[in-house]
Each structure stands twice: as structure tokens, then as C-alpha cells.
């Protein structure tokens, strides 16, 4: 009996986590603030405790998770509406390197050592600190780097060249099946698709993936 009760509680906790995650919104782990991260861990811990501890009434766990989620949503709402609240809740970016000079006071404020800075720099492809013009610790804890002008990557603007806008690529065929809704979003008819497939001497059922760009150019990947 206890075995099935644990299964039921596990399914309930997963359902509640799914709903709360939907309400709190989609964000990558790297985009979470420290407080968001703590709330996420706490909600997960409560869900695990609710699923495995049969002595705890299920509604208590659901209530606790909901309270944490509501607090997270309210803080997110306040951050969107007030710059002061956003700075208080999420903090502010901290400049660690300015014009090639390491700011010791800000390093202490960010609570990171020079080794941490060097590690992050190497992870971003900078093995020499003299190549870095600015380094900024974001509110997520990630460090962003701006290289000195001579070390930055070239782009088409440097050559006075304007590349053609390709737009988004839309998947119109997946695993040999035509994606009807995506085909409509690409402003392409089924006949146009079939004509392009035929022009490339391919068969739809043999195509693993086919994409269409903004110019209705079809790219085919066979399995």
C-alpha cells in the first residue's frame, strides 16, 4: 500500500512542479539570479520530501511549493516594474576589468579571486589578460568579456559588406513527414515543397530533415 502511495505522491509532485515551472516562466540555468536558483532548489527539495515521506500530508508539500513559487513570481513582477527593486533583488553588474586594468575593490565586492577571473577568461578564449579591455560580472554570476580592438573578431561591417538576410529556418519535413503548420508559417504550399524536393531528385519519405529559409530555399538532410 505504501509503495503505491509513494508512486501517487511522486506523480502529484511532478504535476505540481510542471505547473509551477510553467507559471514561473522559461529561463536557462545561466539566466537565473541567485535568488531564483535558491527558490528552484527549495521547491525541488520540498517536492522530493513530499514524494518520499509518507508521514507528511500531501497538501502541506503542495502549499509550501506554491508559496515559494508565488514569491518568485512576485519578485519577478517587481523587478520588471521597478528599476530600484530589480537592483535590490537581482543586484547589479560589477566591472572587474576596466580598460585593461583589474579593479581590486570590485573583485572583493564580487567575492572572486584572480584565479576565477583567469579561468573564466580562458573558458571564453582569452589566455592573456592583456587581450581584455573590459570584464563584467553579470547578475547571474557569469563574466562577460570585451576584447581590445585589435583582438576582436572581424565582421562584415569591417569590409563594408552587407550580407543577405536569411531569416529563420523553418523545419518543413521531419523524419519523412511534412509539417503542415510549419509549412504554412513558411508561406509555402505543399505543391511548392514537393516540386523542390523533386527538383533535387529526393523522396519525402527518405528525408530526415528539410528546412526552408525566408527566400523559400529548401535544404535537405537525408538519413
Short mmCIF file of C-alpha atoms in Angstrom, two decimals:
data_model
loop_
_atom_site.label_atom_id
_atom_site.label_comp_id
_atom_site.label_asym_id
_atom_site.label_seq_id
_atom_site.Cartn_x
_atom_site.Cartn_y
_atom_site.Cartn_z
CA UNK A 1 0.00 0.00 0.00
CA UNK A 2 2.82 2.41 0.92
CA UNK A 3 4.55 1.64 -2.39
CA UNK A 4 1.54 2.79 -4.43
CA UNK A 5 1.10 5.81 -2.16
CA UNK A 6 4.70 6.86 -2.87
CA UNK A 7 4.05 6.47 -6.61
CA UNK A 8 0.91 8.60 -6.32
CA UNK A 9 2.75 11.31 -4.36
CA UNK A 10 5.62 11.27 -6.87
CA UNK A 11 3.23 11.80 -9.76
CA UNK A 12 1.46 14.57 -7.86
CA UNK A 13 4.75 16.35 -7.05
CA UNK A 14 5.83 16.12 -10.70
CA UNK A 15 2.49 17.56 -11.84
CA UNK A 16 2.75 20.44 -9.36
CA UNK A 17 6.38 21.13 -10.37
CA UNK A 18 5.37 21.20 -14.04
CA UNK A 19 2.53 23.68 -13.40
CA UNK A 20 4.68 25.93 -11.20
CA UNK A 21 7.53 25.88 -13.73
CA UNK A 22 5.06 26.99 -16.42
CA UNK A 23 3.81 29.83 -14.22
CA UNK A 24 7.32 30.98 -13.29
CA UNK A 25 8.36 31.11 -16.95
CA UNK A 26 11.14 29.66 -19.10
CA UNK A 27 14.69 30.67 -18.34
CA UNK A 28 18.01 28.94 -18.80
CA UNK A 29 20.00 27.98 -15.72
CA UNK A 30 22.65 30.55 -16.69
CA UNK A 31 19.98 33.29 -16.72
CA UNK A 32 18.71 32.62 -13.21
CA UNK A 33 19.54 35.07 -10.45
CA UNK A 34 20.92 33.69 -7.21
CA UNK A 35 17.53 34.07 -5.52
CA UNK A 36 15.73 32.31 -8.41
CA UNK A 37 18.24 29.47 -8.10
CA UNK A 38 17.61 29.13 -4.36
CA UNK A 39 13.83 29.12 -4.87
CA UNK A 40 14.17 26.43 -7.55
CA UNK A 41 16.30 24.22 -5.31
CA UNK A 42 13.91 24.69 -2.38
CA UNK A 43 10.84 23.81 -4.44
CA UNK A 44 12.61 20.71 -5.76
CA UNK A 45 13.62 19.68 -2.23
CA UNK A 46 10.05 20.08 -0.97
CA UNK A 47 8.75 18.03 -3.92
CA UNK A 48 11.26 15.24 -3.18
CA UNK A 49 10.36 15.25 0.52
CA UNK A 50 6.65 15.15 -0.31
CA UNK A 51 7.14 12.18 -2.65
CA UNK A 52 9.21 10.05 -0.25
CA UNK A 53 7.95 10.98 3.24
CA UNK A 54 4.53 9.40 3.58
CA UNK A 55 4.15 10.87 7.07
CA UNK A 56 3.76 14.35 5.59
CA UNK A 57 0.29 15.20 4.32
CA UNK A 58 0.41 15.89 0.58
CA UNK A 59 -1.38 19.24 0.78
CA UNK A 60 1.34 20.66 3.04
CA UNK A 61 4.00 20.00 0.42
CA UNK A 62 1.85 21.46 -2.36
CA UNK A 63 1.16 24.54 -0.23
CA UNK A 64 4.85 25.08 0.53
CA UNK A 65 5.86 24.74 -3.14
CA UNK A 66 3.09 27.11 -4.20
CA UNK A 67 4.16 29.74 -1.65
CA UNK A 68 7.76 29.65 -2.86
CA UNK A 69 6.62 29.87 -6.49
CA UNK A 70 4.29 32.80 -5.77
CA UNK A 71 7.12 34.65 -4.00
CA UNK A 72 9.35 34.05 -7.02
CA UNK A 73 6.64 35.34 -9.39
CA UNK A 74 6.01 38.43 -7.25
CA UNK A 75 9.71 39.27 -7.07
CA UNK A 76 9.98 38.81 -10.84
CA UNK A 77 6.98 41.15 -11.30
CA UNK A 78 8.55 43.76 -9.00
CA UNK A 79 11.83 43.50 -10.92
CA UNK A 80 10.02 44.21 -14.18
CA UNK A 81 8.10 47.20 -12.79
CA UNK A 82 10.79 48.90 -10.71
CA UNK A 83 14.45 49.50 -11.52
CA UNK A 84 15.24 50.04 -7.84
CA UNK A 85 13.56 46.76 -6.91
CA UNK A 86 15.42 44.98 -9.72
CA UNK A 87 18.77 46.28 -8.45
CA UNK A 88 17.89 45.26 -4.88
CA UNK A 89 16.62 41.77 -5.80
CA UNK A 90 18.97 40.77 -8.61
CA UNK A 91 21.91 43.05 -7.90
CA UNK A 92 23.93 44.98 -10.47
CA UNK A 93 26.69 44.05 -12.91
CA UNK A 94 30.18 44.63 -11.49
CA UNK A 95 33.09 45.84 -13.62
CA UNK A 96 36.11 43.64 -12.85
CA UNK A 97 38.45 44.88 -15.59
CA UNK A 98 38.28 48.41 -16.97
CA UNK A 99 40.47 49.50 -19.88
CA UNK A 100 42.75 46.55 -19.21
CA UNK A 101 43.13 47.31 -15.50
CA UNK A 102 41.88 44.91 -12.83
CA UNK A 103 39.65 46.67 -10.29
CA UNK A 104 40.66 45.10 -6.97
CA UNK A 105 37.83 46.70 -4.98
CA UNK A 106 35.23 45.26 -7.34
CA UNK A 107 36.94 41.86 -7.27
CA UNK A 108 36.49 41.83 -3.48
CA UNK A 109 32.89 43.04 -3.85
CA UNK A 110 32.14 40.21 -6.30
CA UNK A 111 33.93 37.77 -3.95
CA UNK A 112 36.06 36.21 -6.67
CA UNK A 113 39.80 35.59 -6.83
CA UNK A 114 42.16 36.32 -9.70
CA UNK A 115 42.24 32.57 -10.47
CA UNK A 116 38.46 32.64 -11.02
CA UNK A 117 38.84 35.54 -13.42
CA UNK A 118 41.62 33.78 -15.33
CA UNK A 119 39.58 30.58 -15.55
CA UNK A 120 36.57 32.42 -16.95
CA UNK A 121 38.80 34.27 -19.40
CA UNK A 122 40.32 31.02 -20.68
CA UNK A 123 36.84 29.50 -20.99
CA UNK A 124 35.96 32.40 -23.29
CA UNK A 125 39.12 32.00 -25.37
CA UNK A 126 41.29 34.66 -23.74
CA UNK A 127 44.57 33.22 -22.44
CA UNK A 128 46.21 36.61 -21.99
CA UNK A 129 44.56 39.23 -19.77
CA UNK A 130 46.16 41.98 -21.86
CA UNK A 131 43.74 40.97 -24.64
CA UNK A 132 40.80 42.04 -22.45
CA UNK A 133 39.55 45.63 -22.43
CA UNK A 134 36.58 45.10 -20.09
CA UNK A 135 35.33 42.23 -17.93
CA UNK A 136 31.94 42.48 -16.25
CA UNK A 137 30.35 40.09 -13.78
CA UNK A 138 26.66 39.84 -14.65
CA UNK A 139 23.90 39.43 -12.08
CA UNK A 140 23.75 35.72 -12.97
CA UNK A 141 27.38 35.26 -11.88
CA UNK A 142 28.64 34.88 -15.44
CA UNK A 143 31.58 37.05 -16.53
CA UNK A 144 31.33 38.82 -19.89
CA UNK A 145 34.47 39.94 -21.73
CA UNK A 146 35.10 42.71 -24.25
CA UNK A 147 38.45 42.30 -26.04
CA UNK A 148 40.73 45.17 -27.01
CA UNK A 149 40.04 46.45 -30.56
CA UNK A 150 42.99 44.56 -32.11
CA UNK A 151 41.73 41.25 -30.68
CA UNK A 152 38.04 41.46 -31.53
CA UNK A 153 36.58 39.35 -34.32
CA UNK A 154 36.06 40.87 -37.73
CA UNK A 155 32.53 41.25 -39.04
CA UNK A 156 31.02 42.13 -42.44
CA UNK A 157 30.79 45.81 -41.45
CA UNK A 158 34.60 45.97 -41.27
CA UNK A 159 34.67 45.14 -45.01
CA UNK A 160 31.71 47.40 -45.93
CA UNK A 161 29.85 44.23 -46.87
CA UNK A 162 26.13 43.72 -46.30
CA UNK A 163 25.19 40.01 -46.22
CA UNK A 164 21.77 38.92 -47.43
CA UNK A 165 19.22 38.44 -44.64
CA UNK A 166 18.35 34.74 -44.47
CA UNK A 167 15.73 34.94 -41.74
CA UNK A 168 14.70 31.97 -39.66
CA UNK A 169 14.95 28.43 -40.97
CA UNK A 170 11.68 26.52 -40.65
CA UNK A 171 11.52 22.73 -40.46
CA UNK A 172 9.05 21.61 -43.11
CA UNK A 173 9.92 17.89 -43.20
CA UNK A 174 10.93 15.78 -40.21
CA UNK A 175 11.51 12.02 -40.39
CA UNK A 176 9.82 11.77 -43.78
CA UNK A 177 6.68 13.65 -42.70
CA UNK A 178 5.54 17.07 -43.89
CA UNK A 179 4.98 19.55 -41.04
CA UNK A 180 1.73 21.14 -42.23
CA UNK A 181 1.62 24.01 -39.71
CA UNK A 182 5.30 24.88 -40.21
CA UNK A 183 4.76 24.80 -43.95
CA UNK A 184 2.06 27.46 -43.57
CA UNK A 185 4.38 29.57 -41.41
CA UNK A 186 6.93 29.41 -44.22
CA UNK A 187 4.27 30.75 -46.65
CA UNK A 188 4.85 27.71 -48.79
CA UNK A 189 2.33 25.34 -50.34
CA UNK A 190 2.61 21.58 -50.35
CA UNK A 191 2.95 21.61 -54.14
CA UNK A 192 5.86 24.05 -53.97
CA UNK A 193 7.57 21.83 -51.43
CA UNK A 194 7.04 18.70 -53.48
CA UNK A 195 8.33 20.48 -56.57
CA UNK A 196 11.57 21.50 -54.86
CA UNK A 197 12.04 18.01 -53.42
CA UNK A 198 11.54 16.50 -56.86
CA UNK A 199 13.97 19.02 -58.39
CA UNK A 200 16.67 17.67 -56.06
CA UNK A 201 15.82 14.07 -57.02
CA UNK A 202 14.75 13.21 -53.48
CA UNK A 203 11.79 11.43 -51.97
CA UNK A 204 9.95 12.91 -49.00
CA UNK A 205 9.83 9.58 -47.13
CA UNK A 206 13.66 9.35 -47.26
CA UNK A 207 14.26 12.84 -45.86
CA UNK A 208 15.32 13.09 -42.21
CA UNK A 209 15.09 16.89 -42.14
CA UNK A 210 14.25 19.61 -44.63
CA UNK A 211 14.37 23.33 -43.83
CA UNK A 212 13.18 26.42 -45.68
CA UNK A 213 14.65 29.92 -45.33
CA UNK A 214 12.93 33.29 -45.81
CA UNK A 215 13.58 33.06 -49.55
CA UNK A 216 11.83 29.67 -49.75
CA UNK A 217 15.10 27.89 -50.48
CA UNK A 218 14.91 24.24 -49.44
CA UNK A 219 17.80 22.47 -47.72
CA UNK A 220 17.54 18.69 -47.41
CA UNK A 221 19.28 16.34 -44.97
CA UNK A 222 18.88 12.66 -45.68
CA UNK A 223 19.11 9.92 -43.04
#
